[in-house]
Structure formats: C-alpha cells, structure tokens
Coordinates of C-alpha atoms in Angstrom, one line a residue:
Chain A
M194 CA 61.6 73.6 -1.6
N195 CA 58.3 73.2 -2.9
K196 CA 58.3 72.4 -6.7
K197 CA 55.8 75.5 -7.7
I198 CA 57.8 78.2 -5.9
V199 CA 60.7 77.3 -7.2
L200 CA 59.3 77.5 -10.6
I201 CA 58.1 81.0 -9.6
L202 CA 61.2 82.0 -8.6
L203 CA 63.1 80.4 -11.8
I204 CA 60.6 82.8 -13.9
L205 CA 61.0 85.8 -11.6
I206 CA 64.7 85.6 -12.0
S207 CA 64.2 85.0 -15.9
V208 CA 62.2 88.5 -16.7
I209 CA 64.3 90.1 -14.0
S210 CA 67.9 89.3 -16.1
V211 CA 66.1 89.7 -19.5
I212 CA 64.7 93.4 -18.6
F213 CA 68.6 93.7 -17.2
V214 CA 70.5 92.3 -20.5
Y215 CA 68.0 94.5 -22.4
N216 CA 69.1 97.7 -20.7
D217 CA 72.7 96.7 -19.8
D218 CA 74.0 99.1 -22.6
F219 CA 76.3 100.7 -19.7
I220 CA 78.6 97.9 -19.3
Y221 CA 79.8 97.9 -23.2
K222 CA 82.8 99.8 -23.9
K223 CA 81.5 100.0 -27.5
E224 CA 79.0 102.7 -28.4
I225 CA 75.3 101.4 -28.9
L226 CA 72.8 103.0 -30.9
K227 CA 69.1 102.2 -30.8
I228 CA 67.4 102.9 -34.5
T229 CA 64.4 105.3 -34.3
S230 CA 63.9 105.1 -38.3
I231 CA 65.4 103.4 -41.4
K232 CA 64.9 105.0 -44.7
T233 CA 66.3 103.6 -48.3
I234 CA 68.2 105.4 -50.3
N235 CA 68.6 103.2 -53.1
E236 CA 67.9 100.1 -54.6
D237 CA 69.4 98.0 -56.9
E238 CA 70.1 94.1 -58.5
S239 CA 73.6 92.3 -58.0
S240 CA 73.8 89.5 -59.8
N241 CA 76.4 86.6 -59.7
L242 CA 78.8 84.3 -62.1
L243 CA 75.6 81.8 -62.5
G244 CA 73.0 84.9 -63.1
I245 CA 71.2 84.5 -60.0
K246 CA 69.9 88.4 -59.1
E247 CA 68.8 89.5 -56.0
K248 CA 67.9 92.9 -54.5
V249 CA 70.4 94.9 -52.8
Y250 CA 69.7 98.3 -50.5
E251 CA 71.4 100.9 -49.9
K252 CA 69.8 102.3 -46.5
E253 CA 70.4 104.7 -43.5
I254 CA 69.2 104.3 -40.4
T255 CA 69.1 107.6 -37.4
G256 CA 69.3 106.2 -33.7
I257 CA 70.3 107.7 -30.6
I258 CA 73.6 106.7 -28.5
T259 CA 72.6 104.9 -25.4
N260 CA 75.9 104.5 -23.8
G261 CA 79.2 106.3 -22.8
K262 CA 80.3 110.3 -23.6
N263 CA 78.5 110.8 -26.2
K264 CA 75.0 109.4 -24.5
G265 CA 72.0 111.0 -26.5
I266 CA 73.5 112.5 -29.3
I267 CA 71.6 111.4 -32.5
K268 CA 73.4 109.6 -35.3
N269 CA 73.0 108.6 -39.2
I270 CA 74.9 105.7 -40.4
K271 CA 74.5 104.5 -44.2
Y272 CA 74.5 100.6 -44.7
E273 CA 73.8 97.9 -47.2
E274 CA 70.9 95.4 -46.8
T275 CA 70.7 92.6 -49.3
Y276 CA 67.7 90.2 -49.7
S277 CA 69.8 86.7 -48.4
S278 CA 71.7 88.3 -45.7
V279 CA 74.6 85.9 -46.4
I280 CA 77.3 88.6 -44.8
T281 CA 74.8 91.3 -44.1
E282 CA 71.9 92.0 -41.5
K283 CA 68.5 93.3 -41.7
Y284 CA 67.9 95.8 -38.9
K285 CA 64.4 97.4 -38.3
V286 CA 63.3 100.1 -35.7
G287 CA 63.9 99.5 -32.2
D288 CA 66.9 97.1 -32.9
K289 CA 70.4 98.4 -30.8
V290 CA 73.5 98.0 -32.7
F291 CA 77.1 98.2 -31.6
I292 CA 78.6 101.2 -33.9
D293 CA 82.3 101.8 -34.4
N294 CA 82.6 105.4 -35.7
N295 CA 80.4 105.7 -38.8
N296 CA 80.2 101.8 -39.4
I297 CA 77.8 99.4 -37.6
E298 CA 79.9 96.7 -36.0
T299 CA 76.6 94.5 -35.3
L300 CA 73.3 93.9 -33.7
K301 CA 73.5 93.5 -29.6
R302 CA 72.1 89.7 -29.6
D303 CA 72.6 89.0 -25.9
T304 CA 68.9 90.2 -24.7
Y305 CA 67.9 87.1 -27.3
I306 CA 70.6 84.9 -26.0
V307 CA 69.4 85.2 -22.4
L308 CA 65.8 84.7 -22.9
L309 CA 66.7 81.4 -24.9
I310 CA 68.9 80.1 -21.8
M311 CA 66.2 81.1 -19.3
L312 CA 63.1 79.5 -21.2
F313 CA 65.7 76.5 -21.4
I314 CA 66.2 76.3 -17.6
I315 CA 62.8 76.9 -17.3
A316 CA 62.0 73.9 -19.1
I317 CA 64.5 71.6 -17.9
Y318 CA 63.1 72.6 -14.4
I319 CA 59.7 71.6 -15.4
V320 CA 60.2 68.1 -17.2
G321 CA 63.5 67.0 -15.4
K322 CA 62.9 68.7 -12.1
Y323 CA 66.2 69.2 -9.6
R324 CA 67.9 66.7 -11.6
G325 CA 67.5 69.1 -14.4
L326 CA 68.8 72.1 -12.9
L327 CA 71.7 70.0 -11.6
S328 CA 72.9 69.0 -15.2
V329 CA 72.6 72.7 -15.8
I330 CA 74.7 73.5 -13.0
S331 CA 77.2 70.7 -14.7
V332 CA 77.2 72.5 -17.7
M333 CA 78.3 75.7 -16.3
I334 CA 80.9 74.7 -14.2
N335 CA 82.3 72.6 -17.1
S336 CA 82.1 75.5 -19.7
I337 CA 84.1 77.5 -17.0
I338 CA 86.9 75.1 -16.9
F339 CA 86.4 74.7 -20.7
Y340 CA 87.8 78.4 -20.6
I341 CA 90.2 78.1 -18.3
G342 CA 91.8 75.5 -20.4
L343 CA 91.5 77.8 -23.3
I344 CA 93.8 80.5 -21.4
L345 CA 96.3 78.0 -20.1
Y346 CA 97.0 77.6 -23.9
F347 CA 97.5 80.4 -24.7
K348 CA 100.1 80.9 -21.5
G349 CA 101.8 78.1 -23.8
I350 CA 101.0 74.8 -22.1
N351 CA 100.3 71.8 -24.5
I352 CA 97.3 72.2 -25.7
I353 CA 96.8 68.0 -26.1
F354 CA 98.2 67.4 -22.3
I355 CA 95.0 70.1 -21.4
C356 CA 92.6 68.5 -23.4
V357 CA 93.3 65.1 -21.5
I358 CA 93.5 66.6 -17.8
E359 CA 90.5 68.3 -18.8
S360 CA 88.3 65.4 -20.4
I361 CA 89.4 63.8 -16.5
I362 CA 88.1 66.6 -14.7
F363 CA 85.1 67.1 -17.2
S364 CA 84.1 63.2 -16.8
C365 CA 84.4 63.5 -12.9
I366 CA 82.4 66.6 -12.4
S367 CA 79.6 65.3 -15.2
L368 CA 79.1 61.6 -13.5
L369 CA 79.4 62.6 -9.9
I370 CA 76.7 65.3 -10.3
A371 CA 74.8 63.0 -12.1
G372 CA 75.1 59.9 -9.7
G373 CA 76.7 60.6 -6.9
I374 CA 79.5 58.9 -5.1
N375 CA 79.3 55.2 -5.5
K376 CA 81.0 52.0 -7.4
K377 CA 78.9 52.6 -10.4
V378 CA 80.4 56.5 -10.9
L379 CA 83.6 55.1 -10.2
S380 CA 84.2 52.3 -12.8
A381 CA 82.2 54.8 -15.2
I382 CA 84.7 57.2 -14.5
I383 CA 87.8 54.9 -15.1
S384 CA 86.1 53.3 -18.8
V385 CA 85.8 56.9 -19.7
V386 CA 89.4 58.0 -19.0
T387 CA 91.0 54.6 -20.4
S388 CA 88.8 55.1 -23.8
I389 CA 89.7 58.7 -23.9
L390 CA 93.5 57.4 -23.6
I391 CA 93.0 54.7 -26.2
I392 CA 91.0 57.3 -28.5
L393 CA 93.8 59.7 -28.4
L394 CA 96.3 57.2 -29.0
L395 CA 94.4 56.1 -32.0
L396 CA 93.9 59.3 -33.4
I397 CA 97.5 60.1 -33.2
I398 CA 98.3 56.9 -34.9
V399 CA 96.2 57.4 -37.7
S400 CA 97.0 60.9 -37.9
K401 CA 100.5 60.2 -38.4
I402 CA 100.3 57.8 -40.8
T403 CA 98.1 59.2 -42.9
N404 CA 99.7 63.0 -42.8
Y405 CA 95.8 64.6 -42.7
K406 CA 95.5 63.7 -46.1
G407 CA 91.9 64.1 -47.8
I408 CA 91.2 66.6 -44.7
N409 CA 90.2 70.3 -45.9
F410 CA 91.4 72.8 -43.4
N411 CA 89.7 75.7 -44.8
E412 CA 87.5 76.2 -42.1
I413 CA 90.1 76.2 -39.3
A414 CA 92.9 77.7 -41.2
Y415 CA 92.1 81.5 -40.3
L416 CA 93.6 80.2 -36.9
T417 CA 97.2 80.8 -37.7
V418 CA 97.9 77.9 -34.9
P419 CA 99.3 74.7 -35.9
I420 CA 96.7 72.6 -37.2
E421 CA 97.4 69.7 -35.8
D422 CA 97.1 71.4 -32.3
I423 CA 93.3 72.2 -32.6
L424 CA 92.2 68.6 -34.1
I425 CA 92.8 66.4 -32.0
P426 CA 91.9 68.5 -29.0
E427 CA 88.3 69.7 -30.9
L428 CA 88.0 65.9 -32.0
L429 CA 88.6 64.5 -28.7
I430 CA 86.1 66.9 -26.5
G431 CA 83.6 66.5 -29.7
T432 CA 83.3 62.8 -28.3
L433 CA 83.7 62.6 -24.8
G434 CA 80.2 63.2 -24.0
A435 CA 79.1 60.4 -25.9
I436 CA 81.7 58.6 -23.9
M437 CA 80.5 59.4 -20.6
D438 CA 77.0 58.3 -21.6
I439 CA 78.0 54.8 -22.9
G440 CA 80.2 54.6 -19.7
I441 CA 77.5 55.5 -17.1
T442 CA 75.0 53.6 -19.1
M443 CA 76.9 50.1 -19.1
S444 CA 78.5 50.8 -15.6
S445 CA 74.7 51.2 -14.3
S446 CA 73.1 48.2 -16.5
I447 CA 76.2 45.7 -15.1
S448 CA 75.5 46.8 -11.6
E449 CA 72.0 46.1 -12.1
L450 CA 72.5 42.6 -13.4
I451 CA 74.6 42.2 -10.3
D452 CA 72.1 43.5 -7.8
K453 CA 69.4 41.1 -9.2
D454 CA 71.1 38.1 -9.5
N455 CA 74.5 37.9 -6.7
K456 CA 75.5 34.6 -8.1
I457 CA 75.7 35.6 -11.9
T458 CA 79.3 34.2 -13.5
K459 CA 81.1 36.6 -15.0
K460 CA 80.3 34.8 -18.9
S461 CA 76.8 35.6 -18.7
L462 CA 77.5 39.1 -17.9
Y463 CA 79.6 39.8 -20.7
K464 CA 76.7 37.9 -22.7
S465 CA 74.3 40.3 -21.5
S466 CA 76.2 43.4 -21.7
K467 CA 76.6 42.7 -25.0
E468 CA 73.3 42.5 -25.7
I469 CA 73.3 46.1 -24.4
G470 CA 75.9 47.3 -26.1
K471 CA 74.4 46.4 -29.5
D472 CA 71.8 48.9 -28.6
I473 CA 73.2 51.9 -27.7
M474 CA 75.2 51.7 -30.3
S475 CA 72.4 52.3 -33.0
T476 CA 71.0 55.1 -31.0
M477 CA 73.8 57.1 -30.2
S478 CA 75.3 57.3 -33.6
N479 CA 72.4 59.1 -34.6
V480 CA 72.4 61.6 -32.3
L481 CA 76.1 62.5 -33.6
F482 CA 75.3 61.8 -37.3
F483 CA 72.7 64.9 -37.5
T484 CA 74.5 67.4 -34.9
Y485 CA 77.6 67.0 -37.2
I486 CA 76.8 66.5 -40.7
C487 CA 74.0 69.3 -40.6
A488 CA 76.6 72.1 -39.8
G489 CA 78.0 72.1 -43.3
L490 CA 74.5 73.3 -44.6
P491 CA 74.6 76.7 -45.1
M492 CA 78.6 76.8 -47.1
L493 CA 76.8 74.0 -49.0
V494 CA 73.6 76.1 -50.3
L495 CA 76.6 79.4 -50.9
A496 CA 79.0 76.9 -52.8
I497 CA 76.3 75.4 -55.1
R498 CA 74.5 78.6 -56.1
N499 CA 77.8 79.4 -57.2
G500 CA 78.0 76.8 -59.7
V501 CA 80.2 74.6 -57.1
T502 CA 79.0 70.4 -58.2
I503 CA 77.9 68.8 -55.1
T504 CA 80.8 66.3 -55.6
N505 CA 83.2 68.4 -55.7
F506 CA 81.6 70.2 -52.7
I507 CA 81.6 66.9 -50.9
A508 CA 85.4 65.8 -51.6
S509 CA 86.3 69.5 -50.9
N510 CA 84.9 70.8 -48.2
Y511 CA 82.5 68.1 -46.3
S512 CA 85.8 66.6 -44.7
I513 CA 86.0 67.6 -41.3
E514 CA 82.6 67.1 -40.6
I515 CA 82.5 63.5 -41.6
T516 CA 86.1 63.2 -39.7
R517 CA 84.0 64.9 -36.3
F518 CA 81.3 62.0 -36.8
L519 CA 83.5 59.8 -37.5
V520 CA 85.7 60.1 -34.5
G521 CA 82.7 60.4 -32.3
S522 CA 81.2 57.4 -33.3
I523 CA 84.6 55.2 -33.2
G524 CA 84.6 56.7 -29.5
I525 CA 81.2 55.4 -29.0
V526 CA 81.5 51.9 -30.0
L527 CA 84.9 51.6 -28.6
T528 CA 83.8 52.5 -25.3
I529 CA 81.5 49.9 -24.9
P530 CA 83.9 46.6 -24.7
I531 CA 86.1 48.5 -22.9
S532 CA 83.5 50.2 -20.3
T533 CA 81.9 46.5 -20.0
F534 CA 85.5 45.1 -19.4
I535 CA 86.3 47.5 -16.3
S536 CA 82.7 47.8 -15.3
I537 CA 82.4 43.8 -15.0
K538 CA 86.4 43.6 -13.0
I539 CA 85.0 46.4 -10.8
L540 CA 82.0 45.9 -9.9
K541 CA 82.0 42.2 -9.8
R542 CA 85.4 41.6 -7.4
G543 CA 83.4 43.6 -4.7
N544 CA 80.4 41.2 -4.5
V545 CA 82.6 37.6 -4.4
Chain B
M240 CA 92.3 60.3 -43.4
N241 CA 88.6 59.4 -43.6
I242 CA 88.7 56.6 -45.2
V243 CA 91.2 54.7 -42.3
L244 CA 88.6 56.1 -39.8
L245 CA 85.7 55.1 -41.7
I246 CA 87.4 51.6 -41.7
I247 CA 88.1 51.5 -38.2
L248 CA 84.9 52.2 -37.5
L249 CA 82.9 49.5 -39.6
L250 CA 85.6 47.0 -38.3
L251 CA 84.6 48.1 -34.7
M252 CA 80.9 48.1 -35.6
L253 CA 81.5 44.1 -36.7
Y254 CA 83.2 43.4 -33.9
I255 CA 80.3 44.5 -31.3
D256 CA 77.8 42.4 -33.6
I257 CA 77.9 41.8 -37.2
K258 CA 74.0 41.8 -38.1
R259 CA 73.5 45.0 -36.5
G260 CA 76.6 46.7 -37.5
I261 CA 76.0 46.0 -41.0
K262 CA 72.6 47.5 -40.5
L263 CA 73.7 50.5 -38.9
F264 CA 76.6 51.2 -41.6
I265 CA 74.2 51.0 -44.0
S266 CA 71.3 52.9 -42.4
I267 CA 74.0 56.0 -42.2
I268 CA 75.0 55.8 -45.2
I269 CA 71.2 56.0 -46.6
N270 CA 70.6 59.0 -44.3
F271 CA 74.1 60.5 -45.6
I272 CA 72.6 60.5 -49.0
I273 CA 68.8 61.8 -48.4
L274 CA 70.5 64.7 -46.3
I275 CA 72.7 65.5 -49.2
I276 CA 69.8 65.1 -51.5
L277 CA 67.8 67.2 -49.0
F278 CA 70.4 69.8 -49.1
Y279 CA 70.8 70.1 -52.9
L280 CA 66.9 70.7 -53.1
I281 CA 67.3 73.9 -50.5
A282 CA 70.2 74.7 -52.8
I283 CA 68.4 74.8 -56.0
G284 CA 65.3 77.0 -54.4
I285 CA 63.1 75.2 -52.8
N286 CA 61.5 76.6 -49.4
P287 CA 64.6 75.3 -46.9
I288 CA 61.6 75.5 -43.5
I289 CA 59.1 73.0 -45.8
C290 CA 61.7 71.0 -47.0
S291 CA 63.4 70.7 -43.7
I292 CA 59.8 69.5 -42.1
L293 CA 59.7 66.8 -44.6
G294 CA 63.1 66.0 -44.8
C295 CA 62.7 65.4 -40.8
L296 CA 59.6 63.2 -40.9
I297 CA 61.1 61.4 -43.6
V298 CA 64.2 60.5 -41.8
S299 CA 62.3 60.0 -38.3
Y300 CA 59.9 57.7 -40.6
I301 CA 62.9 55.5 -41.8
I302 CA 64.5 55.3 -38.7
L303 CA 61.9 54.5 -36.7
F304 CA 59.7 52.1 -39.1
F305 CA 62.4 50.5 -41.0
V306 CA 65.1 50.1 -38.4
N307 CA 62.7 49.3 -35.2
G308 CA 59.9 48.2 -37.1
E309 CA 56.2 49.4 -37.1
N310 CA 54.3 48.9 -33.8
L311 CA 52.3 50.8 -31.0
K312 CA 55.8 52.4 -29.9
T313 CA 57.2 53.9 -33.1
I314 CA 54.0 55.4 -34.0
S315 CA 53.6 57.0 -30.9
S316 CA 57.0 58.3 -31.2
F317 CA 55.9 59.6 -34.6
K318 CA 53.0 61.4 -33.4
S319 CA 55.0 63.1 -30.8
I320 CA 58.3 64.1 -33.4
I321 CA 55.3 65.6 -35.7
I322 CA 53.7 67.6 -32.4
V323 CA 57.5 68.6 -31.5
L324 CA 58.8 69.8 -35.2
I325 CA 55.2 71.8 -35.3
I326 CA 56.1 73.5 -31.7
L327 CA 59.9 74.0 -32.4
S328 CA 59.7 75.1 -36.3
I329 CA 57.7 78.2 -35.0
S330 CA 59.8 79.1 -32.0
I331 CA 63.2 78.5 -34.4
F332 CA 61.7 80.8 -36.7
M333 CA 61.1 83.3 -34.2
I334 CA 64.4 83.4 -32.5
T335 CA 66.4 83.6 -35.7
K336 CA 64.5 86.0 -37.1
L337 CA 64.9 88.5 -33.9
S338 CA 68.6 87.5 -33.0
R339 CA 69.6 87.4 -36.8
T340 CA 72.2 85.1 -36.6
A341 CA 71.6 84.0 -40.1
G342 CA 74.4 83.8 -42.5
F343 CA 78.3 83.8 -41.9
E344 CA 80.7 86.0 -40.0
Y345 CA 82.6 87.7 -42.9
D346 CA 86.2 88.5 -40.9
L347 CA 85.4 84.6 -39.6
D348 CA 84.7 82.7 -42.5
E349 CA 87.5 83.7 -45.1
D350 CA 86.8 81.3 -47.5
I351 CA 83.3 82.2 -48.2
S352 CA 85.3 85.6 -49.9
I353 CA 85.6 83.7 -52.9
F354 CA 82.1 83.2 -53.6
S355 CA 79.3 86.2 -54.7
T356 CA 77.1 86.7 -51.7
S357 CA 74.5 87.3 -54.5
V358 CA 72.5 84.0 -54.1
N359 CA 68.5 84.8 -53.7
I360 CA 68.2 82.7 -50.8
D361 CA 67.3 84.2 -47.6
F362 CA 69.8 82.7 -45.2
I363 CA 67.5 82.9 -42.0
D364 CA 65.4 80.2 -43.8
I365 CA 69.0 78.0 -44.0
S366 CA 69.5 78.9 -40.6
V367 CA 66.0 77.9 -39.3
A368 CA 66.5 74.2 -41.6
L369 CA 70.1 74.0 -40.1
V370 CA 69.0 73.9 -36.4
L371 CA 66.0 72.0 -37.5
F372 CA 68.3 68.9 -39.3
S373 CA 70.7 68.8 -36.0
L374 CA 68.7 68.1 -33.6
I375 CA 65.9 65.8 -35.4
G376 CA 68.7 63.2 -34.3
A377 CA 68.7 63.2 -30.4
T378 CA 64.8 63.8 -30.5
I379 CA 64.0 60.4 -32.7
D380 CA 66.6 58.8 -30.0
T381 CA 64.9 60.5 -26.5
S382 CA 61.3 59.4 -27.9
V383 CA 62.0 56.0 -28.7
A384 CA 63.6 55.3 -25.7
I385 CA 60.7 56.8 -23.8
S386 CA 58.0 55.0 -25.8
S387 CA 59.7 51.5 -25.5
A388 CA 60.6 51.8 -21.8
L389 CA 57.0 52.9 -21.1
Y390 CA 55.6 49.4 -23.2
E391 CA 58.2 47.7 -21.2
V392 CA 56.9 48.8 -18.0
Y393 CA 53.6 48.1 -19.4
E394 CA 54.2 44.5 -20.0
N395 CA 55.4 44.0 -16.6
N396 CA 52.9 45.8 -14.7
K397 CA 49.4 45.6 -16.7
N398 CA 47.1 46.9 -14.1
L399 CA 48.9 50.1 -14.0
K400 CA 46.3 53.1 -14.4
E401 CA 46.9 56.2 -16.8
K402 CA 48.3 58.5 -14.4
E403 CA 50.8 56.1 -13.1
L404 CA 51.8 55.0 -16.2
F405 CA 52.6 58.9 -17.8
K406 CA 54.4 59.4 -14.5
S407 CA 56.9 56.2 -14.9
G408 CA 57.5 58.0 -18.5
M409 CA 58.5 61.0 -17.0
N410 CA 60.9 59.3 -14.8
I411 CA 62.6 57.4 -17.2
G412 CA 62.9 60.6 -19.1
H413 CA 65.0 62.1 -16.4
D414 CA 67.3 59.8 -16.7
I415 CA 67.9 60.0 -20.7
L416 CA 67.5 64.3 -20.4
C417 CA 71.1 64.6 -18.2
T418 CA 73.1 62.2 -20.5
T419 CA 71.8 63.4 -23.8
T420 CA 71.9 66.9 -22.8
N421 CA 75.5 66.2 -21.6
T422 CA 76.4 64.5 -25.1
L423 CA 75.2 67.4 -26.8
L424 CA 77.0 69.8 -24.9
F425 CA 80.3 68.0 -25.4
V426 CA 79.6 68.2 -29.2
F427 CA 79.3 71.7 -29.4
L428 CA 82.5 72.4 -27.0
G429 CA 84.2 71.0 -29.3
D430 CA 83.3 73.3 -32.1
F431 CA 83.8 76.1 -29.8
L432 CA 87.3 75.6 -29.5
T433 CA 88.0 76.8 -32.3
L434 CA 86.0 79.5 -32.4
F435 CA 87.2 80.6 -29.2
I436 CA 90.3 80.4 -30.2
W437 CA 89.4 83.0 -33.4
Y438 CA 87.8 85.4 -30.7
Y439 CA 90.8 84.6 -28.1
K440 CA 93.3 86.1 -30.8
G441 CA 90.9 88.9 -32.4
H442 CA 91.0 90.4 -28.7
Y443 CA 87.3 89.7 -28.5
S444 CA 85.9 90.6 -24.7
I445 CA 83.6 88.0 -23.4
L446 CA 80.9 90.6 -23.5
E447 CA 81.2 91.2 -27.2
I448 CA 81.6 87.0 -27.6
M449 CA 78.1 86.8 -26.8
N450 CA 76.5 89.2 -29.2
A451 CA 78.8 88.0 -32.4
K452 CA 77.1 86.4 -35.2
T453 CA 78.7 82.7 -34.9
F454 CA 78.7 82.4 -31.3
S455 CA 75.1 83.2 -30.8
G456 CA 74.2 80.8 -33.9
E457 CA 75.8 78.1 -32.4
V458 CA 74.3 78.9 -28.7
I459 CA 70.9 78.9 -30.2
K460 CA 71.7 75.4 -32.1
I461 CA 72.7 73.5 -28.8
L462 CA 70.0 75.2 -27.0
F463 CA 67.4 74.1 -29.7
S464 CA 68.8 70.5 -29.8
A465 CA 68.2 70.2 -25.9
L466 CA 65.2 71.6 -25.8
G467 CA 63.8 69.4 -28.9
C468 CA 65.0 66.3 -26.3
I469 CA 63.1 68.2 -23.2
I470 CA 59.7 69.0 -24.8
I471 CA 59.8 65.5 -26.5
I472 CA 59.6 63.6 -22.8
P473 CA 56.1 64.7 -21.9
I474 CA 54.6 64.6 -25.4
T475 CA 55.8 61.2 -26.0
S476 CA 54.5 59.5 -22.6
Y477 CA 51.3 61.5 -23.1
I478 CA 50.6 59.9 -26.4
T479 CA 52.0 56.6 -25.9
T480 CA 50.3 56.4 -22.4
K481 CA 47.0 57.1 -24.3
S482 CA 47.7 54.3 -27.1
I483 CA 48.4 52.1 -24.3
I484 CA 45.3 52.4 -22.6
K485 CA 43.3 52.5 -26.1
L486 CA 44.8 49.0 -26.7
K487 CA 44.0 48.0 -23.2
N488 CA 40.2 49.3 -23.7
K489 CA 40.0 47.5 -26.5
R490 CA 41.6 44.1 -25.4
I491 CA 39.0 44.2 -22.6
K492 CA 36.1 44.4 -25.0
I493 CA 37.3 41.5 -26.7
K494 CA 37.3 39.6 -24.0
D495 CA 34.0 40.6 -22.9

C-alpha cells in the first residue's frame, strides 16, 4: 500500500477514535457530569508547619449528567481546589467529571490519553514506517500478555514463575517481530532467557542475604501482598527491555562480523565483541538512569516543602528507585558477556 | 541491599572494561548529584519548567562533550536536543494541563498523608519537569547514535549527496527506534505491575483505570519518552547532514 494512503487512513482513524472517546459517556456505569458553570463560594489561605501559605478555594460546579438513568438532570456539587493541586484537581467549564452521589471522583481523561496514543502512532509511522507500526503491535501484544499474567497471579499461581514464563514469551514476540525468524534472533532469544535466569538467581541470593535491608517499602506497602512477591518480578520485567536490546545488538554485530570474514577466529570475535560491548554499556545505562531516578521528583518536592532534609529523604525514600536503576544496569552489564558467549557458540558453529 | 547491588554493578563494569567502567561509574554519580541539586532547586521554589529545561541542557552538555568529546557529531546532537526540548516542553505542558495528571492519587499514595499539601508550588509544573527529565536520557542516546553513525557513513563514502545522507540517517533511526521503544516499554511495565495489582485489589474496571490519575500520568510519561526518541531522529539526521555538507564545502574551497 502507498505510504501516503496509510498515513491518511491512520489520521482518519485517529480523528474518529478521539471523537468517539470524547462522546463515549454511555459505556461508563458511573455517572458523568459535564460542567456548565463554576462559581467560587469561598476563598481562604492554608499554611503548613513551615509557614508556607497557599490559596484554597471552595467552589461549586453546575453541570448536566450525560449518561445513565439520570441523563439530562442538572446538578450542583461543591468541591475544594488548591493552588498546588497535590491531591485536588482544577476543573474548568466544559470538562467532564465522574461523580459518585454528591462527590466529584475524578476527571474523564480518556480523550487526552487516546489523543496522545494516536499522535504517537502517527509519529512512529512517519519516522519508522512499517517497522514502527510493527513495534507498536508488539507493544500491544506484550501488554495483553502482561495483563493475562496478572490475572493468573490473582488466581493463585506463583508470581515469580509467571514472570519467568512471561519474560520468555515477551522476548520471543518482540525479537521475532523485530527481526524475523533466523539464527541471529534465535541466539538473541537464548541469550535473553539465560540472562533473565541468571539475574533472577542473583536477585534471590542478594535479597536472601541482605533481607531487603535498606529498602523502603512505603511505596508498595499499600498492596497488602507479600513484598518479596512483587519486588523481584517488578525488577525483572523492568530490566527485560534493556536485556533484549543488548541481546539483539550483540548477536547482529557478531553475525555481521562472521558474514564479513568467514574465516574469523573465535579469539578475534571475542575481542571485537568486547569493543562493541564497551560502547553499548554506557549509553544504555543513561537511558535507565533518567527514567528511573526522576520518578521520585514529586515526592521529594512535597517532603522538602514539609521540612524533611534532603539527605533524610534520599536515605529513607529514594531507595526503591535506586534499586530499580541498579538492577537494570546489572542486567545490561551482565548480558553483554553472556550474549557474546552464546552468540559466538551458536553463530560460529553453523559456519564452520 | 542497594550497597550490595552497587558493588556487584561496579565489579561487572570493571570486568567489561576497567577504564570505561570507572568513567561510566563516575559519570553516573555526577549525574545523580546534578539531578538531586536540580530537584532541590525546584523544591525551594525555582520555576520547575525553566529548571528542568536548563537541567536537561546541562546534563546533555556533560554527556555529550565530557564523555564523548567536542566535535561535529556532538555539536549536531546538542543542537537537535535543544530543538526537541523546545517542541516537547510546550506539548507536555499542554497535555498535562489538559489531562490534569499532576500530583498524587490520594488513596494510592498513603504515605503522603503525613505531609501537609499546602506547599504553594503548582504540581502541574512539577509533572512537566518530571516528564522532561525522564525522557532526556533516551533522547541523548538516540541522537548520539544517529550523528555518529551518519558521520561514519560519510567517512566511508564521501561522494554521498545531501539527500542520500539524510536518508541513511533515517534508516539508522529505524533500527534504533524499535529497540529503544522496547526498552522503555518494559521499564514502565515494571512500574505498572504494582499499580495494576493495586487497581485490581480496588476492583477498578479497565475503563476506570484508563481515567485514573496515576495511570494516565504514567502513560503520558512513557509516550513522551518514546516521542522524544522518535522526533529526534529526523531532526538529528537533518542537522548532522547540513553540518557535514557545510564541512565538505569548506574543505573543497580550501583545496581550491
């Protein structure tokens, strides 16, 4: 199909789905209110222990219910709005909100999320063409498998077991979609699975020895499920993408080297792969570093504005983000020698 | 536990390469210190968006010029990152403002109940800063990969025309794009694991999860990280091609 036709089709689908999602009130069981006017009832100032003051408003919205059996009824609801909006939300006329009797629950956000997803798909198609779309499809399939795994967990199957199986399925799907069926991909898959198992083993040993000492579980304590259950799978899945990336890069580079010089010795193969490994090590760590470490920013701001010192905060609250980054980086660095070894074993054997 | 993991990481890095390992380890620690200083500046009341844009520039400056050295490739990457930051910061601000994903979900983050929420900083700005900071690593990575590969292509075949060079830059981009989106996806799936278990226990339906604050915030974060990697590809290809052609013309003139 022509590239332009596909693009126009994609834009058309996007416009239709955004319009549909904007008007999809009828598929929700909860009542949705469309705000027609907002008036401020009361204006006040609150302050915390450090004396930081901010404006607090008591407001009332008027709106029409757009779905369910009360459709068309006009309703007034009072709510509180704060300048910082740490836990409150700021509404404006035209917004749709979910309501539960006489409380506003939350904003209807699906339109914006779908809009952004569609923009993303169009952008990835323009830059990455069909391969871009393929990677979107593999992301979708992986997300569905992820969700199925969670449901199985709630049915009582051991989560670490599910996680290992899922990791294997994830890597097969992503790598096969990205590279097709060939020896390169096969050796990448074997490297990824081996690395995952070794990292799992390492994590279990480290956590048994240290007994999770120094890790603050505030963030996941609310789950009311055993922490060991969640932490290790979470770390494992978080590092999986990077491991796959390294696995496929190493195996393609090695197969490239063999293609260029069929008589290349194993020794010089190891030497060249080591050079390649050095280069990927630093860039991959950067990717993980920023995505993980920044996640703590809102909490840090809140804590410091409440008089917690920065050193105390890092010591007590930042630990889990750092753990995620460390495990991810260990995954990367560990996969380099493993995938080198396996790729050379598999790819060199066929050529001799 | 983190200390044990840190030691394991350091040993593994040294095993791969002693010189690079030490350099990488130091650069991670420097990045961490810079980030914490920036976070602190945001917390004491300096505008989060300005702070994060400047911070991203400082971080890219360090990664590009100190780690990789100052040359045509890194200068082109730096220029492209500035353009991407400008485009993205505006769009992130708009989407965050519209979808109001700033702040916390009260039921989900119980430990915020010990703090007063009267902090007088607009958390929408904090969310924008958060998204900008999280996407910068992947964006720098993609940009460097493209500009250095493109330069390599030029070195191997100096007769390539402007259009052909740009095209090969885009081709290199395709390969990087798929693997980077994959890496990012799994980083976020790891985070979603805890989030989903919580939603499941709270009997949220899929439709309700779609509209929840934390979930939407995470989706915005992942999509913008990926968008950063996507739009940097044509921009870096274009700027690097332009600078290579400029350099080529200069050399020809000198020869004449």
